[in-house]
Amino acid sequence: MSVGVLALQGSFNEHLAALRRLGVKGMEIRKAEQLEHVTALIIPGGESTTMAKLAEYHNLFPALRDFVKTGKPVWGTCAGLIFLANKAVGQKSGGQELVGGLDCTVHRNFFGSQLQSFETELSVPVLAAMEGGPASFRGLFIRAPAILEAGPNVEVLADYSVLKDKATSYKSSAESGEEQTVSEEKVIVAVKQGNLLGTAFHPELTADTRWHSFFLKMAGEAGDQSSSCSSMAEEDLADCQQPRPIDLPIFQ
Ligand code: GLN
């Protein structure tokens, strides 16, 4: 079994590094025919419009759709999640092509611009039950999308509460004598639907490899991890044998 990482743009190197830490050598995918050599695929974060243009240029969409349809495990992180969604809103005018397959509507830049990027502790009971470790996961949201609607076969693995001002502005509410109210909106940020996994945040930018390990289990690789580890080069092997603290990001 082998795992591919779509390497057109975005954080593909970081995904490859996370896989290496689990003893798995991922394969960079840039051409449709390379997909024939992998049994699972990660679509990284980055910029979904740019990634879609590059995928179109390399005529990758038909092969990516076939990959999803044949039931092979695919994990989309952030821009990759947008790629996998059946429907995206908040796209640039003219929209963009999607691979689809995940019965979800995503909002492309739900949390705002780069400046509104943030980190938060997400509650991840399913992940913790499968992989052990803390019941929370440090979610890095970078111009992140959110899932607004999910179909009946979609399992929600994490959600996030956003506080929203109901009053249009403090001044207008003060003038009208209304109390300013704050409402809570829950959005979905991690899902699984059969062979498909989607996360709105970037696990590959943290040292916590539990989502990668979870995905490898989906890909049926869990049992192979030690053998892949032994087939790796010396320096990679040293890296994958080093336990890392799971609560610290790689980049500080
Ligand atoms: N919202 C971005 C997009 O549309 C994705 C951001 C990310 O992958 N960090 O492409």
PDB file of C-alpha atoms and ligand atoms in Angstrom:
ATOM      1  CA  MET A   1       0.000   0.000   0.000  1.00  0.00           C
ATOM      2  CA  SER A   2       1.246   3.480  -0.730  1.00  0.00           C
ATOM      3  CA  VAL A   3       0.015   6.959   0.052  1.00  0.00           C
ATOM      4  CA  GLY A   4       0.161   9.786  -2.452  1.00  0.00           C
ATOM      5  CA  VAL A   5       0.141  13.481  -1.661  1.00  0.00           C
ATOM      6  CA  LEU A   6      -1.124  15.828  -4.360  1.00  0.00           C
ATOM      7  CA  ALA A   7       1.930  18.034  -4.892  1.00  0.00           C
ATOM      8  CA  LEU A   8       0.727  20.815  -7.162  1.00  0.00           C
ATOM      9  CA  GLN A   9       0.784  23.554  -4.552  1.00  0.00           C
ATOM     10  CA  GLY A  10       0.398  24.136  -0.810  1.00  0.00           C
ATOM     11  CA  SER A  11       1.524  22.145   2.220  1.00  0.00           C
ATOM     12  CA  PHE A  12       2.342  18.835   0.533  1.00  0.00           C
ATOM     13  CA  ASN A  13       5.885  18.723   1.984  1.00  0.00           C
ATOM     14  CA  GLU A  14       4.508  19.045   5.497  1.00  0.00           C
ATOM     15  CA  HIS A  15       2.134  16.111   4.886  1.00  0.00           C
ATOM     16  CA  LEU A  16       5.025  14.045   3.544  1.00  0.00           C
ATOM     17  CA  ALA A  17       7.028  14.908   6.679  1.00  0.00           C
ATOM     18  CA  ALA A  18       4.128  13.884   8.949  1.00  0.00           C
ATOM     19  CA  LEU A  19       3.842  10.553   7.095  1.00  0.00           C
ATOM     20  CA  ARG A  20       7.607  10.054   7.452  1.00  0.00           C
ATOM     21  CA  ARG A  21       7.305  10.514  11.189  1.00  0.00           C
ATOM     22  CA  LEU A  22       4.900   7.567  11.130  1.00  0.00           C
ATOM     23  CA  GLY A  23       7.350   5.545   9.082  1.00  0.00           C
ATOM     24  CA  VAL A  24       5.530   5.920   5.771  1.00  0.00           C
ATOM     25  CA  LYS A  25       7.119   7.238   2.608  1.00  0.00           C
ATOM     26  CA  GLY A  26       4.493   9.200   0.709  1.00  0.00           C
ATOM     27  CA  MET A  27       4.626   9.754  -3.035  1.00  0.00           C
ATOM     28  CA  GLU A  28       4.323  13.186  -4.634  1.00  0.00           C
ATOM     29  CA  ILE A  29       1.524  13.188  -7.191  1.00  0.00           C
ATOM     30  CA  ARG A  30       1.613  15.651 -10.071  1.00  0.00           C
ATOM     31  CA  LYS A  31       0.343  13.592 -12.982  1.00  0.00           C
ATOM     32  CA  ALA A  32      -2.792  11.533 -13.488  1.00  0.00           C
ATOM     33  CA  GLU A  33      -0.856   8.334 -14.257  1.00  0.00           C
ATOM     34  CA  GLN A  34       0.979   8.574 -10.906  1.00  0.00           C
ATOM     35  CA  LEU A  35      -2.358   7.999  -9.158  1.00  0.00           C
ATOM     36  CA  GLU A  36      -2.268   4.419 -10.446  1.00  0.00           C
ATOM     37  CA  HIS A  37       0.663   3.736  -8.116  1.00  0.00           C
ATOM     38  CA  VAL A  38      -0.997   4.801  -4.888  1.00  0.00           C
ATOM     39  CA  THR A  39      -3.860   3.355  -2.893  1.00  0.00           C
ATOM     40  CA  ALA A  40      -4.673   6.435  -0.824  1.00  0.00           C
ATOM     41  CA  LEU A  41      -4.328  10.151  -1.409  1.00  0.00           C
ATOM     42  CA  ILE A  42      -3.934  13.325   0.634  1.00  0.00           C
ATOM     43  CA  ILE A  43      -4.998  16.623  -0.922  1.00  0.00           C
ATOM     44  CA  PRO A  44      -3.168  19.325   1.066  1.00  0.00           C
ATOM     45  CA  GLY A  45      -4.086  22.838   2.107  1.00  0.00           C
ATOM     46  CA  GLY A  46      -2.995  25.775   0.035  1.00  0.00           C
ATOM     47  CA  GLU A  47      -5.099  27.881  -2.282  1.00  0.00           C
ATOM     48  CA  SER A  48      -7.962  25.952  -3.814  1.00  0.00           C
ATOM     49  CA  THR A  49      -8.443  28.203  -6.859  1.00  0.00           C
ATOM     50  CA  THR A  50      -4.756  27.980  -7.773  1.00  0.00           C
ATOM     51  CA  MET A  51      -4.705  24.255  -7.083  1.00  0.00           C
ATOM     52  CA  ALA A  52      -7.790  23.793  -9.261  1.00  0.00           C
ATOM     53  CA  LYS A  53      -6.188  25.745 -12.113  1.00  0.00           C
ATOM     54  CA  LEU A  54      -3.066  23.597 -11.902  1.00  0.00           C
ATOM     55  CA  ALA A  55      -5.118  20.401 -11.684  1.00  0.00           C
ATOM     56  CA  GLU A  56      -7.078  21.499 -14.735  1.00  0.00           C
ATOM     57  CA  TYR A  57      -3.892  22.373 -16.614  1.00  0.00           C
ATOM     58  CA  HIS A  58      -2.504  18.886 -15.905  1.00  0.00           C
ATOM     59  CA  ASN A  59      -5.867  17.280 -16.715  1.00  0.00           C
ATOM     60  CA  LEU A  60      -6.028  15.717 -13.267  1.00  0.00           C
ATOM     61  CA  PHE A  61      -9.720  16.123 -12.469  1.00  0.00           C
ATOM     62  CA  PRO A  62     -11.035  12.991 -14.253  1.00  0.00           C
ATOM     63  CA  ALA A  63      -8.387  10.789 -12.584  1.00  0.00           C
ATOM     64  CA  LEU A  64      -9.006  12.377  -9.171  1.00  0.00           C
ATOM     65  CA  ARG A  65     -12.772  11.815  -9.521  1.00  0.00           C
ATOM     66  CA  ASP A  66     -12.202   8.177 -10.514  1.00  0.00           C
ATOM     67  CA  PHE A  67      -9.894   7.738  -7.521  1.00  0.00           C
ATOM     68  CA  VAL A  68     -12.633   8.969  -5.169  1.00  0.00           C
ATOM     69  CA  LYS A  69     -15.365   6.959  -6.913  1.00  0.00           C
ATOM     70  CA  THR A  70     -13.481   3.670  -6.740  1.00  0.00           C
ATOM     71  CA  GLY A  71     -13.546   3.969  -2.951  1.00  0.00           C
ATOM     72  CA  LYS A  72      -9.858   4.628  -2.336  1.00  0.00           C
ATOM     73  CA  PRO A  73      -9.229   6.676   0.818  1.00  0.00           C
ATOM     74  CA  VAL A  74      -8.786  10.398   0.194  1.00  0.00           C
ATOM     75  CA  TRP A  75      -8.136  13.027   2.857  1.00  0.00           C
ATOM     76  CA  GLY A  76      -8.567  16.706   2.068  1.00  0.00           C
ATOM     77  CA  THR A  77      -7.134  19.294   4.450  1.00  0.00           C
ATOM     78  CA  CYS A  78      -8.339  22.899   4.166  1.00  0.00           C
ATOM     79  CA  ALA A  79      -8.116  23.690   0.417  1.00  0.00           C
ATOM     80  CA  GLY A  80      -8.154  19.900  -0.051  1.00  0.00           C
ATOM     81  CA  LEU A  81     -11.444  19.734   1.862  1.00  0.00           C
ATOM     82  CA  ILE A  82     -12.881  22.333  -0.535  1.00  0.00           C
ATOM     83  CA  PHE A  83     -11.726  20.146  -3.432  1.00  0.00           C
ATOM     84  CA  LEU A  84     -13.546  17.123  -2.031  1.00  0.00           C
ATOM     85  CA  ALA A  85     -16.843  18.874  -1.263  1.00  0.00           C
ATOM     86  CA  ASN A  86     -19.822  18.427  -3.567  1.00  0.00           C
ATOM     87  CA  LYS A  87     -20.610  22.114  -3.202  1.00  0.00           C
ATOM     88  CA  ALA A  88     -18.571  25.187  -2.311  1.00  0.00           C
ATOM     89  CA  VAL A  89     -19.859  28.682  -1.630  1.00  0.00           C
ATOM     90  CA  GLY A  90     -17.881  31.908  -1.305  1.00  0.00           C
ATOM     91  CA  GLN A  91     -15.767  31.083  -4.344  1.00  0.00           C
ATOM     92  CA  LYS A  92     -14.144  33.594  -6.658  1.00  0.00           C
ATOM     93  CA  SER A  93     -16.446  34.717  -9.482  1.00  0.00           C
ATOM     94  CA  GLY A  94     -16.828  31.939 -12.028  1.00  0.00           C
ATOM     95  CA  GLY A  95     -16.288  29.384  -9.278  1.00  0.00           C
ATOM     96  CA  GLN A  96     -13.782  26.606  -9.603  1.00  0.00           C
ATOM     97  CA  GLU A  97     -13.825  22.948 -10.449  1.00  0.00           C
ATOM     98  CA  LEU A  98     -14.215  20.536  -7.564  1.00  0.00           C
ATOM     99  CA  VAL A  99     -13.400  16.848  -7.329  1.00  0.00           C
ATOM    100  CA  GLY A 100     -16.503  16.276  -5.208  1.00  0.00           C
ATOM    101  CA  GLY A 101     -17.671  13.109  -3.517  1.00  0.00           C
ATOM    102  CA  LEU A 102     -18.066  14.475  -0.001  1.00  0.00           C
ATOM    103  CA  ASP A 103     -21.742  15.217   0.600  1.00  0.00           C
ATOM    104  CA  CYS A 104     -21.075  18.632   2.135  1.00  0.00           C
ATOM    105  CA  THR A 105     -21.424  22.320   1.422  1.00  0.00           C
ATOM    106  CA  VAL A 106     -18.265  24.187   2.369  1.00  0.00           C
ATOM    107  CA  HIS A 107     -17.806  27.915   2.731  1.00  0.00           C
ATOM    108  CA  ARG A 108     -14.440  28.653   1.188  1.00  0.00           C
ATOM    109  CA  ASN A 109     -13.078  31.386   3.474  1.00  0.00           C
ATOM    110  CA  PHE A 110     -15.620  31.043   6.248  1.00  0.00           C
ATOM    111  CA  PHE A 111     -13.428  32.502   9.002  1.00  0.00           C
ATOM    112  CA  GLY A 112     -12.246  35.494   6.953  1.00  0.00           C
ATOM    113  CA  SER A 113      -8.941  36.536   5.528  1.00  0.00           C
ATOM    114  CA  GLN A 114      -5.379  35.593   6.436  1.00  0.00           C
ATOM    115  CA  LEU A 115      -5.565  38.035   9.362  1.00  0.00           C
ATOM    116  CA  GLN A 116      -8.388  36.038  10.922  1.00  0.00           C
ATOM    117  CA  SER A 117      -6.312  32.851  10.963  1.00  0.00           C
ATOM    118  CA  PHE A 118      -6.233  31.296  14.425  1.00  0.00           C
ATOM    119  CA  GLU A 119      -5.381  28.296  16.565  1.00  0.00           C
ATOM    120  CA  THR A 120      -7.780  26.569  18.908  1.00  0.00           C
ATOM    121  CA  GLU A 121      -8.199  23.368  20.901  1.00  0.00           C
ATOM    122  CA  LEU A 122     -10.849  21.236  19.202  1.00  0.00           C
ATOM    123  CA  SER A 123     -12.728  18.475  20.932  1.00  0.00           C
ATOM    124  CA  VAL A 124     -11.981  15.258  18.996  1.00  0.00           C
ATOM    125  CA  PRO A 125     -13.616  12.315  20.813  1.00  0.00           C
ATOM    126  CA  VAL A 126     -13.603   9.924  17.845  1.00  0.00           C
ATOM    127  CA  LEU A 127      -9.953  10.608  17.041  1.00  0.00           C
ATOM    128  CA  ALA A 128      -8.935  10.187  20.681  1.00  0.00           C
ATOM    129  CA  ALA A 129     -10.899   6.925  20.947  1.00  0.00           C
ATOM    130  CA  MET A 130      -9.121   5.552  17.864  1.00  0.00           C
ATOM    131  CA  GLU A 131      -5.638   6.962  18.369  1.00  0.00           C
ATOM    132  CA  GLY A 132      -5.368   7.609  22.108  1.00  0.00           C
ATOM    133  CA  GLY A 133      -3.884  10.820  23.440  1.00  0.00           C
ATOM    134  CA  PRO A 134      -5.752  13.888  24.652  1.00  0.00           C
ATOM    135  CA  ALA A 135      -9.440  14.418  23.892  1.00  0.00           C
ATOM    136  CA  SER A 136      -8.549  17.667  22.156  1.00  0.00           C
ATOM    137  CA  PHE A 137      -6.505  18.540  19.093  1.00  0.00           C
ATOM    138  CA  ARG A 138      -4.738  21.799  18.330  1.00  0.00           C
ATOM    139  CA  GLY A 139      -6.489  23.059  15.193  1.00  0.00           C
ATOM    140  CA  LEU A 140      -4.608  25.530  12.995  1.00  0.00           C
ATOM    141  CA  PHE A 141      -7.084  27.453  10.867  1.00  0.00           C
ATOM    142  CA  ILE A 142      -5.444  29.407   8.046  1.00  0.00           C
ATOM    143  CA  ARG A 143      -7.944  31.238   5.819  1.00  0.00           C
ATOM    144  CA  ALA A 144      -9.928  28.169   6.614  1.00  0.00           C
ATOM    145  CA  PRO A 145     -13.149  26.869   5.160  1.00  0.00           C
ATOM    146  CA  ALA A 146     -15.993  25.478   7.275  1.00  0.00           C
ATOM    147  CA  ILE A 147     -18.659  22.928   6.490  1.00  0.00           C
ATOM    148  CA  LEU A 148     -22.087  24.518   6.623  1.00  0.00           C
ATOM    149  CA  GLU A 149     -24.160  21.462   5.724  1.00  0.00           C
ATOM    150  CA  ALA A 150     -23.416  17.769   5.741  1.00  0.00           C
ATOM    151  CA  GLY A 151     -25.454  14.877   4.335  1.00  0.00           C
ATOM    152  CA  PRO A 152     -26.831  11.963   6.375  1.00  0.00           C
ATOM    153  CA  ASN A 153     -23.865   9.677   5.645  1.00  0.00           C
ATOM    154  CA  VAL A 154     -21.322  12.168   6.853  1.00  0.00           C
ATOM    155  CA  GLU A 155     -19.899  11.544  10.315  1.00  0.00           C
ATOM    156  CA  VAL A 156     -18.961  14.742  12.136  1.00  0.00           C
ATOM    157  CA  LEU A 157     -15.571  14.338  13.854  1.00  0.00           C
ATOM    158  CA  ALA A 158     -15.148  17.909  15.120  1.00  0.00           C
ATOM    159  CA  ASP A 159     -17.056  21.128  15.186  1.00  0.00           C
ATOM    160  CA  TYR A 160     -16.304  24.663  16.287  1.00  0.00           C
ATOM    161  CA  SER A 161     -18.485  27.366  17.838  1.00  0.00           C
ATOM    162  CA  VAL A 162     -18.252  30.843  16.386  1.00  0.00           C
ATOM    163  CA  LEU A 163     -19.576  33.794  18.324  1.00  0.00           C
ATOM    164  CA  LYS A 164     -21.460  36.260  16.166  1.00  0.00           C
ATOM    165  CA  ASP A 165     -22.719  39.721  16.952  1.00  0.00           C
ATOM    166  CA  LYS A 166     -26.431  39.924  16.263  1.00  0.00           C
ATOM    167  CA  ALA A 167     -26.557  43.720  16.381  1.00  0.00           C
ATOM    168  CA  THR A 168     -25.206  45.299  13.210  1.00  0.00           C
ATOM    169  CA  SER A 169     -23.072  47.718  15.212  1.00  0.00           C
ATOM    170  CA  TYR A 170     -22.707  48.768  18.808  1.00  0.00           C
ATOM    171  CA  LYS A 171     -23.825  52.320  17.975  1.00  0.00           C
ATOM    172  CA  SER A 172     -27.025  51.330  16.247  1.00  0.00           C
ATOM    173  CA  SER A 173     -27.988  48.924  19.014  1.00  0.00           C
ATOM    174  CA  ALA A 174     -27.217  51.569  21.655  1.00  0.00           C
ATOM    175  CA  GLU A 175     -29.290  54.143  19.778  1.00  0.00           C
ATOM    176  CA  SER A 176     -32.229  51.842  19.329  1.00  0.00           C
ATOM    177  CA  GLY A 177     -32.008  50.856  22.977  1.00  0.00           C
ATOM    178  CA  GLU A 178     -31.668  47.196  22.045  1.00  0.00           C
ATOM    179  CA  GLU A 179     -29.300  45.018  23.945  1.00  0.00           C
ATOM    180  CA  GLN A 180     -26.422  43.801  21.895  1.00  0.00           C
ATOM    181  CA  THR A 181     -26.749  40.051  21.685  1.00  0.00           C
ATOM    182  CA  VAL A 182     -24.169  37.523  20.734  1.00  0.00           C
ATOM    183  CA  SER A 183     -25.239  34.267  19.174  1.00  0.00           C
ATOM    184  CA  GLU A 184     -23.315  31.071  18.813  1.00  0.00           C
ATOM    185  CA  GLU A 185     -23.028  29.339  15.449  1.00  0.00           C
ATOM    186  CA  LYS A 186     -21.640  25.845  15.258  1.00  0.00           C
ATOM    187  CA  VAL A 187     -19.790  24.878  12.124  1.00  0.00           C
ATOM    188  CA  ILE A 188     -18.349  21.505  11.213  1.00  0.00           C
ATOM    189  CA  VAL A 189     -14.570  21.329  10.802  1.00  0.00           C
ATOM    190  CA  ALA A 190     -13.767  17.605  10.474  1.00  0.00           C
ATOM    191  CA  VAL A 191     -15.776  14.859   8.788  1.00  0.00           C
ATOM    192  CA  LYS A 192     -15.607  11.302   7.533  1.00  0.00           C
ATOM    193  CA  GLN A 193     -17.814   9.796   4.875  1.00  0.00           C
ATOM    194  CA  GLY A 194     -16.822   6.255   3.956  1.00  0.00           C
ATOM    195  CA  ASN A 195     -13.453   6.496   2.215  1.00  0.00           C
ATOM    196  CA  LEU A 196     -13.309  10.271   2.510  1.00  0.00           C
ATOM    197  CA  LEU A 197     -11.847  12.333   5.345  1.00  0.00           C
ATOM    198  CA  GLY A 198     -11.978  16.133   5.477  1.00  0.00           C
ATOM    199  CA  THR A 199     -10.443  18.600   7.918  1.00  0.00           C
ATOM    200  CA  ALA A 200     -10.794  22.379   7.658  1.00  0.00           C
ATOM    201  CA  PHE A 201      -7.590  22.856   9.674  1.00  0.00           C
ATOM    202  CA  HIS A 202      -3.960  21.794   9.152  1.00  0.00           C
ATOM    203  CA  PRO A 203      -2.838  18.744  11.178  1.00  0.00           C
ATOM    204  CA  GLU A 204       0.309  18.586   9.033  1.00  0.00           C
ATOM    205  CA  LEU A 205       1.513  21.845  10.641  1.00  0.00           C
ATOM    206  CA  THR A 206       1.445  20.408  14.143  1.00  0.00           C
ATOM    207  CA  ALA A 207       3.558  17.696  15.707  1.00  0.00           C
ATOM    208  CA  ASP A 208       0.456  15.676  16.600  1.00  0.00           C
ATOM    209  CA  THR A 209       0.296  12.910  13.997  1.00  0.00           C
ATOM    210  CA  ARG A 210      -2.980  11.372  15.141  1.00  0.00           C
ATOM    211  CA  TRP A 211      -4.993  12.492  12.063  1.00  0.00           C
ATOM    212  CA  HIS A 212      -2.319  11.040   9.797  1.00  0.00           C
ATOM    213  CA  SER A 213      -2.333   7.832  11.783  1.00  0.00           C
ATOM    214  CA  PHE A 214      -6.158   7.774  11.632  1.00  0.00           C
ATOM    215  CA  PHE A 215      -5.997   8.217   7.848  1.00  0.00           C
ATOM    216  CA  LEU A 216      -3.385   5.474   7.506  1.00  0.00           C
ATOM    217  CA  LYS A 217      -5.770   3.168   9.348  1.00  0.00           C
ATOM    218  CA  MET A 218      -8.470   4.132   6.839  1.00  0.00           C
ATOM    219  CA  ALA A 219      -5.972   3.281   4.120  1.00  0.00           C
ATOM    220  CA  GLY A 220      -5.375  -0.071   5.754  1.00  0.00           C
ATOM    221  CA  GLU A 221      -1.776   0.859   6.411  1.00  0.00           C
ATOM    222  CA  ALA A 222      -1.750   0.648  10.181  1.00  0.00           C
ATOM    223  CA  GLY A 223      -0.321  -2.862  10.235  1.00  0.00           C
ATOM    224  CA  ASP A 224       2.348  -1.930   7.701  1.00  0.00           C
ATOM    225  CA  GLN A 225       3.774   0.996   9.552  1.00  0.00           C
ATOM    226  CA  SER A 226       6.669  -0.825  11.185  1.00  0.00           C
ATOM    227  CA  SER A 227       7.691  -2.526   7.939  1.00  0.00           C
ATOM    228  CA  SER A 228       7.575   0.754   5.991  1.00  0.00           C
ATOM    229  CA  CYS A 229       9.644   2.255   8.750  1.00  0.00           C
ATOM    230  CA  SER A 230      12.339  -0.345   8.364  1.00  0.00           C
ATOM    231  CA  SER A 231      12.447   0.193   4.611  1.00  0.00           C
ATOM    232  CA  MET A 232      13.229   3.879   5.025  1.00  0.00           C
ATOM    233  CA  ALA A 233      16.594   5.595   4.742  1.00  0.00           C
ATOM    234  CA  GLU A 234      18.717   5.937   7.924  1.00  0.00           C
ATOM    235  CA  GLU A 235      17.941   9.604   8.590  1.00  0.00           C
ATOM    236  CA  ASP A 236      14.208   9.083   7.974  1.00  0.00           C
ATOM    237  CA  LEU A 237      14.276   6.085  10.257  1.00  0.00           C
ATOM    238  CA  ALA A 238      15.874   8.125  13.050  1.00  0.00           C
ATOM    239  CA  ASP A 239      13.143  10.719  12.526  1.00  0.00           C
ATOM    240  CA  CYS A 240      10.311   8.225  12.694  1.00  0.00           C
ATOM    241  CA  GLN A 241      11.726   6.566  15.822  1.00  0.00           C
ATOM    242  CA  GLN A 242      11.956   9.852  17.707  1.00  0.00           C
ATOM    243  CA  PRO A 243       8.847  10.362  19.822  1.00  0.00           C
ATOM    244  CA  ARG A 244       7.699  13.953  19.524  1.00  0.00           C
ATOM    245  CA  PRO A 245       5.605  15.920  21.995  1.00  0.00           C
ATOM    246  CA  ILE A 246       2.138  16.013  20.517  1.00  0.00           C
ATOM    247  CA  ASP A 247       0.999  19.301  21.966  1.00  0.00           C
ATOM    248  CA  LEU A 248       3.552  21.545  20.312  1.00  0.00           C
ATOM    249  CA  PRO A 249       3.470  22.869  16.757  1.00  0.00           C
ATOM    250  CA  ILE A 250       6.475  22.164  14.546  1.00  0.00           C
ATOM    251  CA  PHE A 251       6.824  25.806  13.579  1.00  0.00           C
ATOM    252  CA  GLN A 252       7.167  28.148  16.540  1.00  0.00           C
TER     253      GLN A 252
HETATM  254  N1  GLN B   1      -9.613  29.114   1.905  1.00  0.00           N
HETATM  255  C1  GLN B   1      -8.472  28.692   1.146  1.00  0.00           C
HETATM  256  C2  GLN B   1      -8.879  28.401  -0.282  1.00  0.00           C
HETATM  257  O1  GLN B   1      -9.874  28.657  -0.751  1.00  0.00           O
HETATM  258  C3  GLN B   1      -7.829  27.472   1.725  1.00  0.00           C
HETATM  259  C4  GLN B   1      -6.847  27.871   2.773  1.00  0.00           C
HETATM  260  C5  GLN B   1      -5.916  26.780   3.194  1.00  0.00           C
HETATM  261  O2  GLN B   1      -5.815  25.729   2.569  1.00  0.00           O
HETATM  262  N2  GLN B   1      -5.166  27.079   4.213  1.00  0.00           N
HETATM  263  O3  GLN B   1      -8.152  27.888  -1.010  1.00  0.00           O
END
